[in-house]
């Protein structure tokens, strides 16, 4: 059975958690393959709200095996807190498995994330300050600490002492920050390691066996296409590859394994953090969307920047991820406005283009070309079939399919798992 992948097509927070929760129903395994606790996935199930950062959203389904792949960076204190939170709500985490090849976010990564942001001043990226960038940098620099080494007390202590010689020098001498005490970290983290050891295993072997046995695997994307290190609005991106291709490197499977790729999007666009945003509405329209859609971050609580839907982005995301279906959320939200717009191309130096330029200088010059639609201005939150949707909503959806070249698989008309239309 071919695997399914869920990815974000914009700048994150498209509502991936909701679809992972829905698709997990028919899956045997749910696997996170990139990012860390910079992610915040909201799931509302029978009125109970869950905000997950590291643990795959499949955990809410009893009996599903939930895996954190090698491509993820794990903050031990955060995952333990998340485990406690789930257990206190009666959710079992017995089926949680963490790759011994995943990397650990250390306290000095978090400190460096904050210090680097401060040093960037006005050109800051607006990171979540969770230590994500510095942890991935160490992975590439080959001084990162993998989970397998983290749970081996001797190797862990040795690596912390070794790393701190350099990290403390950078923290103190470059940024004027406070140095870390190696022994304190070793004591604190050894306690975390003891509690996490039972979840650590060679998850690649588990995934390969699952493939051989014909099990259904769902790969859970975090972040999104335009936060991707290679295809996003670099340098205003995260430090991993959240695109569908990241499944291969972040979970250890070949591309032929992947069957369906669901691209999650909102009926408008949002972004948290800094960086270009061609269709941003830094005005009354953006404020209205923010209030109607409750657009405040799940992880940091920051107000999200809001704007019109940019289908040039979705089209590009469709190509890079090989999308087989779109899931459009917040149709209920956008339908409350009188008139709505979508961007179908850009004008760059007098020419019409339908791609995203790599150069931020060029992207800043891109003028969105908008198509205006009459809205539906009615409550659609209890609609459960495409046929029942207002004519104007259907027109808007069909136009998105036309420009992006991808058919819609699901529509979201509210935050609850039940508030979905399957096509
Ligand atoms: P993720 O990071 O992609 O999983 O998305 P987040 O959970 O960060 O943000 C999505 C927000 O939109 C959450 O508050 C969801 O409960 C909410 N949401 C998802 N789909 C819909 C929808 O169709 N309508 C409305 N009104 N809210 C939605
Ligand atoms: P989910 O999975 C929205 C953004 C940050 C910042 C940039 C870099 O919930 O969609 P980082 O801490 O990763 O170095 O920050 O990336 N960012 C997200 N924005 N949703 C996310 O995840 C994000 N993860 C990172 O706001 O602009
Ligand atoms: Mg989120």
Coordinates of C-alpha atoms and ligand atoms in Angstrom, one line a residue:
X1 CA 0.0 0.0 0.0
X2 CA 1.5 3.4 -1.0
X3 CA 2.1 5.9 1.7
X4 CA 0.2 9.2 2.1
X5 CA 1.8 12.5 2.8
X6 CA 0.4 15.7 4.3
X7 CA 2.3 18.9 3.6
X8 CA 1.7 22.7 4.0
X9 CA 1.5 24.7 0.8
X10 CA 1.9 28.2 2.2
X11 CA 3.7 29.5 5.3
X12 CA 2.5 27.0 7.8
X13 CA -0.6 26.8 10.0
X14 CA -2.8 25.8 7.1
X15 CA -4.6 23.2 9.3
X16 CA -2.4 20.2 8.7
X17 CA -3.2 18.8 12.1
X18 CA -6.9 18.5 11.3
X19 CA -6.3 16.4 8.1
X20 CA -3.6 14.2 9.8
X21 CA -6.2 13.4 12.4
X22 CA -8.8 12.6 9.8
X23 CA -6.4 10.5 7.6
X24 CA -4.9 8.8 10.6
X25 CA -8.2 7.0 10.9
X26 CA -7.2 4.6 8.0
X27 CA -3.5 4.5 8.7
X28 CA -1.5 2.0 10.8
X29 CA 1.5 4.4 11.2
X30 CA 1.8 8.2 11.5
X31 CA 5.3 9.5 11.0
X32 CA 6.8 13.0 11.5
X33 CA 9.7 13.6 9.1
X34 CA 11.0 17.2 9.7
X35 CA 11.0 20.2 11.9
X36 CA 10.7 20.3 15.7
X37 CA 8.6 22.1 18.3
X38 CA 8.5 25.1 16.1
X39 CA 5.3 23.4 14.8
X40 CA 1.9 23.8 16.4
X41 CA -0.8 21.5 15.1
X42 CA -4.3 22.1 16.5
X43 CA -6.9 19.3 16.6
X44 CA -10.4 19.7 17.8
X45 CA -12.0 16.4 18.5
X46 CA -15.5 16.2 20.1
X47 CA -15.0 19.7 21.4
X48 CA -11.7 18.9 23.1
X49 CA -8.8 21.0 21.8
X50 CA -5.3 19.5 21.5
X51 CA -2.2 21.5 20.5
X52 CA 0.6 19.2 19.4
X53 CA 4.2 20.3 18.7
X54 CA 6.3 17.2 18.3
X55 CA 4.2 14.1 18.8
X56 CA 2.5 13.0 15.6
X57 CA -1.2 14.0 15.5
X58 CA -2.1 10.3 15.0
X59 CA -1.6 9.8 18.8
X60 CA -5.2 10.7 19.4
X61 CA -6.2 7.4 17.6
X62 CA -5.8 4.4 19.8
X63 CA -3.5 1.7 18.6
X64 CA -1.8 3.7 15.8
X65 CA 2.0 3.6 15.9
X66 CA 3.4 7.2 16.0
X67 CA 6.9 7.7 14.9
X68 CA 9.3 10.7 15.2
X69 CA 11.7 10.2 12.2
X70 CA 15.4 10.9 11.9
X71 CA 14.7 14.2 10.1
X72 CA 13.1 15.8 13.3
X73 CA 15.0 17.8 16.0
X74 CA 13.7 16.9 19.5
X75 CA 13.7 19.0 22.6
X76 CA 13.6 16.4 25.4
X77 CA 12.0 18.6 28.0
X78 CA 9.3 19.7 25.5
X79 CA 8.4 16.1 24.4
X80 CA 8.2 15.0 28.0
X81 CA 5.8 17.8 28.8
X82 CA 3.8 16.9 25.8
X83 CA 3.6 13.3 26.9
X84 CA 2.5 14.4 30.3
X85 CA -0.2 16.7 28.8
X86 CA -1.6 13.9 26.7
X87 CA -1.6 11.4 29.5
X88 CA -3.4 13.9 31.7
X89 CA -6.2 14.0 29.1
X90 CA -6.3 10.2 29.1
X91 CA -4.4 9.7 25.8
X92 CA -1.9 6.8 25.8
X93 CA 1.6 7.4 24.4
X94 CA 2.6 3.8 24.6
X95 CA 2.8 3.7 20.8
X96 CA 5.3 6.6 20.5
X97 CA 8.6 5.7 18.9
X98 CA 11.5 8.2 18.5
X99 CA 14.3 7.6 16.0
X100 CA 17.8 7.0 17.4
X101 CA 19.0 9.1 14.5
X102 CA 16.9 12.2 15.3
X103 CA 18.9 15.1 16.7
X104 CA 18.5 16.7 20.2
X105 CA 17.8 20.4 20.7
X106 CA 20.2 21.4 23.5
X107 CA 19.9 24.5 25.8
X108 CA 22.8 26.2 23.9
X109 CA 20.8 25.9 20.7
X110 CA 17.9 27.8 22.2
X111 CA 20.3 30.4 23.6
X112 CA 22.0 30.8 20.2
X113 CA 18.7 31.1 18.4
X114 CA 17.7 34.0 20.6
X115 CA 21.1 35.7 20.5
X116 CA 21.4 35.4 16.7
X117 CA 17.9 36.9 16.3
X118 CA 18.8 39.8 18.6
X119 CA 22.0 40.4 16.6
X120 CA 20.1 40.4 13.3
X121 CA 18.1 43.4 14.7
X122 CA 15.6 44.8 12.2
X123 CA 16.4 42.1 9.6
X124 CA 15.5 39.3 12.1
X125 CA 13.8 36.2 10.7
X126 CA 11.2 36.1 13.5
X127 CA 12.1 32.5 14.5
X128 CA 10.2 30.7 17.2
X129 CA 13.4 30.8 19.3
X130 CA 13.0 27.0 20.0
X131 CA 16.6 26.3 18.9
X132 CA 15.6 24.8 15.6
X133 CA 18.1 26.6 13.3
X134 CA 21.1 26.0 15.5
X135 CA 20.2 22.3 16.1
X136 CA 20.1 21.7 12.3
X137 CA 23.3 23.7 11.8
X138 CA 25.0 21.4 14.2
X139 CA 23.7 18.4 12.4
X140 CA 25.2 19.7 9.1
X141 CA 28.4 20.7 10.9
X142 CA 28.6 17.2 12.3
X143 CA 28.7 18.2 16.0
X144 CA 25.0 17.5 16.7
X145 CA 23.9 15.0 19.4
X146 CA 21.7 12.2 18.1
X147 CA 19.0 10.7 20.3
X148 CA 20.9 7.4 20.3
X149 CA 23.9 9.1 21.8
X150 CA 21.8 11.2 24.1
X151 CA 20.5 8.0 25.9
X152 CA 24.0 6.7 26.3
X153 CA 25.2 8.5 29.5
X154 CA 28.9 8.2 28.8
X155 CA 28.8 9.4 25.1
X156 CA 26.3 12.1 26.0
X157 CA 28.5 13.6 28.7
X158 CA 31.6 13.5 26.5
X159 CA 29.8 15.3 23.6
X160 CA 28.3 18.0 25.9
X161 CA 31.7 18.8 27.4
X162 CA 33.3 18.8 23.9
X163 CA 30.6 21.0 22.3
X164 CA 30.4 23.5 25.1
X165 CA 34.1 24.4 24.7
X166 CA 33.1 26.0 21.3
X167 CA 29.5 27.0 22.0
X168 CA 30.4 28.8 25.2
X169 CA 33.2 30.7 23.4
X170 CA 30.7 31.8 20.7
X171 CA 28.0 32.7 23.2
X172 CA 30.4 34.7 25.4
X173 CA 32.8 36.2 22.9
X174 CA 30.7 36.8 19.9
X175 CA 27.3 37.6 21.5
X176 CA 28.2 38.6 25.1
X177 CA 25.9 36.0 26.4
X178 CA 26.0 33.8 29.6
X179 CA 28.0 30.6 29.3
X180 CA 26.5 27.1 30.1
X181 CA 27.8 24.7 32.8
X182 CA 28.4 21.3 31.2
X183 CA 27.8 19.3 34.4
X184 CA 24.5 21.0 35.1
X185 CA 23.3 20.1 31.6
X186 CA 24.5 16.6 31.8
X187 CA 22.6 16.1 35.1
X188 CA 19.4 17.6 33.9
X189 CA 19.4 15.9 30.5
X190 CA 20.4 12.5 31.9
X191 CA 17.1 12.6 33.8
X192 CA 15.2 13.3 30.6
X193 CA 17.1 10.5 28.8
X194 CA 16.1 8.0 31.5
X195 CA 12.4 8.9 31.0
X196 CA 12.6 8.8 27.2
X197 CA 14.7 5.7 26.6
X198 CA 11.7 3.4 26.4
X199 CA 10.5 5.3 23.3
X200 CA 13.8 5.3 21.5
X201 CA 14.4 2.7 18.8
X202 CA 15.6 2.1 15.2
X203 CA 12.4 3.4 13.6
X204 CA 13.7 2.9 10.1
X205 CA 13.6 -0.9 10.7
X206 CA 10.0 -0.4 11.9
X207 CA 9.0 1.6 8.8
X208 CA 10.7 -0.9 6.4
X209 CA 8.9 -3.8 8.1
X210 CA 5.6 -1.9 7.8
X211 CA 6.2 -1.3 4.1
X212 CA 6.9 -5.0 3.6
X213 CA 3.8 -6.0 5.5
X214 CA 1.6 -3.6 3.3
X215 CA 0.7 -1.4 6.3
X216 CA -0.7 2.1 5.6
X217 CA 1.7 4.8 6.5
X218 CA 0.8 8.5 6.8
X219 CA 3.7 11.0 6.8
X220 CA 2.9 14.1 8.8
X221 CA 4.4 17.3 7.5
X222 CA 5.2 20.3 9.7
X223 CA 5.9 23.9 8.5
X224 CA 5.3 24.3 4.8
X225 CA 6.6 24.8 1.2
X226 CA 7.5 28.5 1.6
X227 CA 9.3 27.9 4.8
X228 CA 11.4 25.2 3.1
X229 CA 15.1 25.9 3.2
X230 CA 15.5 25.4 -0.6
X231 CA 12.2 26.5 -2.0
X232 CA 10.9 29.0 0.5
X233 CA 11.5 32.7 0.7
X234 CA 15.1 32.2 1.8
X235 CA 16.5 33.4 4.3
X236 CA 13.1 33.9 5.9
X237 CA 12.6 30.1 6.2
X238 CA 13.0 27.3 8.7
X239 CA 16.2 25.2 8.6
X240 CA 14.7 21.9 7.2
X241 CA 13.0 20.5 4.1
X242 CA 9.3 20.3 5.0
X243 CA 8.3 19.5 1.4
X244 CA 7.2 16.0 0.3
X245 CA 10.8 15.2 -0.8
X246 CA 11.8 15.5 2.9
X247 CA 9.9 12.3 3.6
X248 CA 12.7 10.3 1.9
X249 CA 15.5 11.9 3.8
X250 CA 13.6 12.5 7.1
X251 CA 12.1 9.0 7.4
X252 CA 14.3 6.8 5.3
X253 CA 12.1 5.6 2.5
X254 CA 12.4 5.8 -1.3
X255 CA 10.3 8.1 -3.5
X256 CA 8.4 5.2 -5.0
X257 CA 6.9 4.5 -1.6
X258 CA 4.9 7.7 -1.8
X259 CA 1.4 7.6 -3.3
X260 CA -0.9 10.4 -2.4
X261 CA 0.3 13.9 -1.5
X262 CA -2.2 16.2 0.2
X263 CA -1.4 19.9 0.0
X264 CA -3.1 21.7 2.9
X265 CA -4.0 25.4 2.3
X266 CA -6.3 28.1 3.6
X267 CA -8.8 30.0 1.5
X268 CA -6.6 33.0 2.2
X269 CA -2.9 33.4 3.2
X270 CA -1.2 33.9 6.6
X271 CA 2.4 34.1 7.7
X272 CA 4.0 34.3 11.2
X273 CA 7.5 35.9 11.4
X274 CA 9.2 38.1 9.0
X275 CA 9.8 37.9 5.2
X276 CA 8.1 38.7 1.9
X277 CA 4.3 38.3 1.5
X278 CA 3.1 39.6 -1.8
X279 CA -0.6 39.5 -1.1
X280 CA -0.4 40.7 2.5
X281 CA -3.2 43.0 3.6
X282 CA -1.6 45.1 6.3
X283 CA -4.9 47.0 6.7
X284 CA -8.5 46.6 7.7
X285 CA -9.0 43.5 5.4
X286 CA -6.1 41.7 7.1
X287 CA -7.3 42.7 10.5
X288 CA -10.8 41.4 9.7
X289 CA -9.4 38.0 8.4
X290 CA -7.3 37.7 11.6
X291 CA -10.3 38.2 13.9
X292 CA -12.7 36.0 11.8
X293 CA -10.2 33.2 11.5
X294 CA -8.7 33.5 15.0
X295 CA -5.3 33.9 13.4
X296 CA -2.9 33.8 16.4
X297 CA 0.0 31.3 16.6
X298 CA -0.5 27.9 18.2
X299 CA 3.2 27.8 19.3
X300 CA 4.1 31.4 20.1
X301 CA 0.7 33.2 20.3
X302 CA 1.9 35.8 17.8
X303 CA -0.7 37.5 15.7
X304 CA -0.5 36.1 12.1
X305 CA 0.0 38.4 9.2
X306 CA -3.0 37.9 6.9
X307 CA -3.7 38.5 3.2
X308 CA -5.5 37.3 0.1
X309 CA -5.0 33.8 -1.3
X310 CA -2.0 33.6 -3.6
X311 CA -2.5 30.8 -6.1
X312 CA 0.9 31.4 -7.7
X313 CA 2.3 30.0 -4.5
X314 CA -0.1 27.0 -4.5
X315 CA 0.7 26.2 -8.2
X316 CA 4.4 26.2 -7.3
X317 CA 3.8 24.1 -4.2
X318 CA 1.9 21.6 -6.4
X319 CA 4.9 21.1 -8.7
X320 CA 7.6 20.9 -6.0
X321 CA 5.6 18.5 -3.8
X322 CA 3.9 16.5 -6.6
X323 CA 0.5 17.3 -5.0
X324 CA -2.3 14.8 -5.8
X325 CA -5.0 16.6 -3.9
X326 CA -5.8 20.0 -2.2
X327 CA -7.4 20.5 1.2
X328 CA -8.8 24.0 1.4
X329 CA -9.6 25.2 5.0
X330 CA -11.3 28.2 6.3
X331 CA -14.0 28.5 3.6
X332 CA -16.3 29.4 6.4
X333 CA -14.0 32.3 7.5
X334 CA -13.4 33.9 4.0
X335 CA -17.1 33.6 3.1
X336 CA -17.9 36.1 5.8
X337 CA -16.3 38.9 3.8
X338 CA -18.4 40.7 1.1
X339 CA -15.9 40.5 -1.7
X340 CA -12.9 38.2 -1.9
X341 CA -9.8 38.2 -4.1
X342 CA -7.3 35.7 -5.2
X343 CA -3.9 36.3 -6.9
X344 CA -3.6 34.3 -10.1
X345 CA -0.3 35.8 -11.4
X346 CA 2.3 38.5 -10.8
X347 CA 3.5 41.4 -12.9
X348 CA 7.3 41.6 -12.8
X349 CA 9.0 44.4 -14.8
X350 CA 5.9 44.8 -17.0
X351 CA 5.7 41.0 -17.7
X352 CA 3.1 38.5 -16.5
X353 CA 4.7 35.6 -14.6
X354 CA 3.3 32.6 -12.7
X355 CA 6.3 31.5 -10.7
X356 CA 8.0 32.7 -7.5
X357 CA 11.4 34.3 -8.2
X358 CA 14.2 33.2 -6.0
X359 CA 15.6 36.7 -5.6
X360 CA 13.8 38.6 -2.8
X361 CA 14.6 41.8 -4.6
X362 CA 12.6 40.6 -7.6
X363 CA 9.9 39.1 -5.4
X364 CA 9.5 42.5 -3.8
X365 CA 8.9 44.0 -7.2
X366 CA 6.1 41.5 -8.1
X367 CA 2.7 43.1 -8.3
X368 CA -0.1 40.6 -7.6
X369 CA -2.8 40.3 -10.3
X370 CA -6.1 39.8 -8.6
X371 CA -9.4 38.2 -9.6
X372 CA -12.3 39.4 -7.5
X373 CA -15.2 37.2 -6.5
X374 CA -18.6 37.9 -4.9
X375 CA -18.6 36.1 -1.5
X376 CA -21.4 33.8 -0.2
X377 CA -21.9 35.7 3.1
X378 CA -23.8 32.8 4.7
X379 CA -22.9 30.3 7.4
X380 CA -21.6 27.1 5.7
X381 CA -20.2 25.5 8.9
X382 CA -22.8 22.7 8.8
X383 CA -22.5 22.0 5.1
X384 CA -21.2 18.5 4.5
X385 CA -21.3 18.1 0.7
X386 CA -19.9 20.1 -2.3
X387 CA -23.3 20.2 -3.9
X388 CA -24.9 22.0 -0.9
X389 CA -22.3 24.8 -1.0
X390 CA -23.4 28.2 -2.3
X391 CA -22.7 28.8 -6.0
X392 CA -20.1 31.5 -5.3
X393 CA -18.1 29.2 -3.1
X394 CA -18.1 26.6 -5.8
X395 CA -16.8 29.2 -8.3
X396 CA -14.0 30.2 -6.0
X397 CA -12.9 26.6 -5.4
X398 CA -13.1 25.6 -9.1
X399 CA -10.9 28.6 -10.0
X400 CA -8.3 27.5 -7.4
X401 CA -8.2 24.0 -9.0
X402 CA -7.9 25.6 -12.5
X403 CA -4.9 27.8 -11.7
X404 CA -3.1 25.3 -9.4
X405 CA -3.7 22.3 -11.7
X406 CA -4.7 20.2 -8.7
X407 CA -8.1 18.8 -7.8
X408 CA -9.7 19.4 -4.3
X409 CA -9.8 16.4 -2.0
X410 CA -11.2 18.0 1.1
X411 CA -12.8 21.3 2.1
X412 CA -12.7 22.8 5.6
X413 CA -15.8 24.7 6.9
X414 CA -14.8 24.8 10.6
X415 CA -12.1 23.8 13.0
X416 CA -13.7 20.5 14.1
X417 CA -12.7 17.2 12.6
X418 CA -16.4 16.8 11.6
X419 CA -16.5 20.2 9.8
X420 CA -15.0 18.8 6.6
X421 CA -16.3 18.0 3.1
X422 CA -14.8 15.1 1.3
X423 CA -14.9 15.2 -2.5
Ligands
LIG1 P1 -1.2 23.4 11.3 O1 0.0 23.9 12.0 O2 -1.1 23.4 9.8 O3 -1.7 22.1 11.9 O4 -2.4 24.5 11.7 P2 -2.6 25.3 13.1 O5 -3.3 24.3 14.0 O6 -1.4 26.0 13.5 O7 -3.6 26.4 12.6 C1 -4.8 26.2 11.9 C2 -6.0 26.8 12.7 O8 -7.1 26.8 11.9 C3 -6.3 26.0 14.0 O9 -6.8 26.9 14.9 C4 -7.5 25.1 13.5 O10 -8.4 24.7 14.5 C5 -8.2 26.1 12.5 N1 -8.9 25.5 11.4 C6 -8.5 24.4 10.6 N2 -9.4 24.3 9.6 C7 -10.4 25.2 9.7 C8 -11.5 25.6 9.0 O11 -11.8 25.0 7.9 N3 -12.3 26.6 9.5 C9 -11.9 27.3 10.6 N4 -12.7 28.3 11.0 N5 -10.8 27.0 11.3 C10 -10.1 26.0 10.9
LIG2 P1 3.4 24.5 11.6 O1 3.8 23.1 11.5 C1 4.1 28.8 10.9 C2 8.3 30.1 10.9 C3 8.7 31.0 12.1 C4 9.7 31.9 11.4 C5 10.4 30.8 10.5 C6 11.7 30.3 11.1 O2 2.5 24.8 12.8 O3 2.7 24.9 10.3 P2 12.2 28.6 13.1 O4 11.8 28.7 14.6 O5 11.7 27.4 12.4 O6 13.7 28.8 12.9 O7 11.5 29.9 12.5 O8 9.5 29.8 10.3 N1 7.7 28.8 11.4 C7 6.4 28.5 11.3 N2 5.3 29.3 10.9 N3 3.9 27.5 11.2 C8 4.9 26.6 11.6 O9 4.7 25.3 11.8 C9 6.2 27.2 11.6 N4 7.4 26.7 12.0 C10 8.3 27.6 11.8 O10 7.6 31.8 12.5 O11 9.1 32.8 10.5
LIG3 MG1 0.7 25.5 13.2

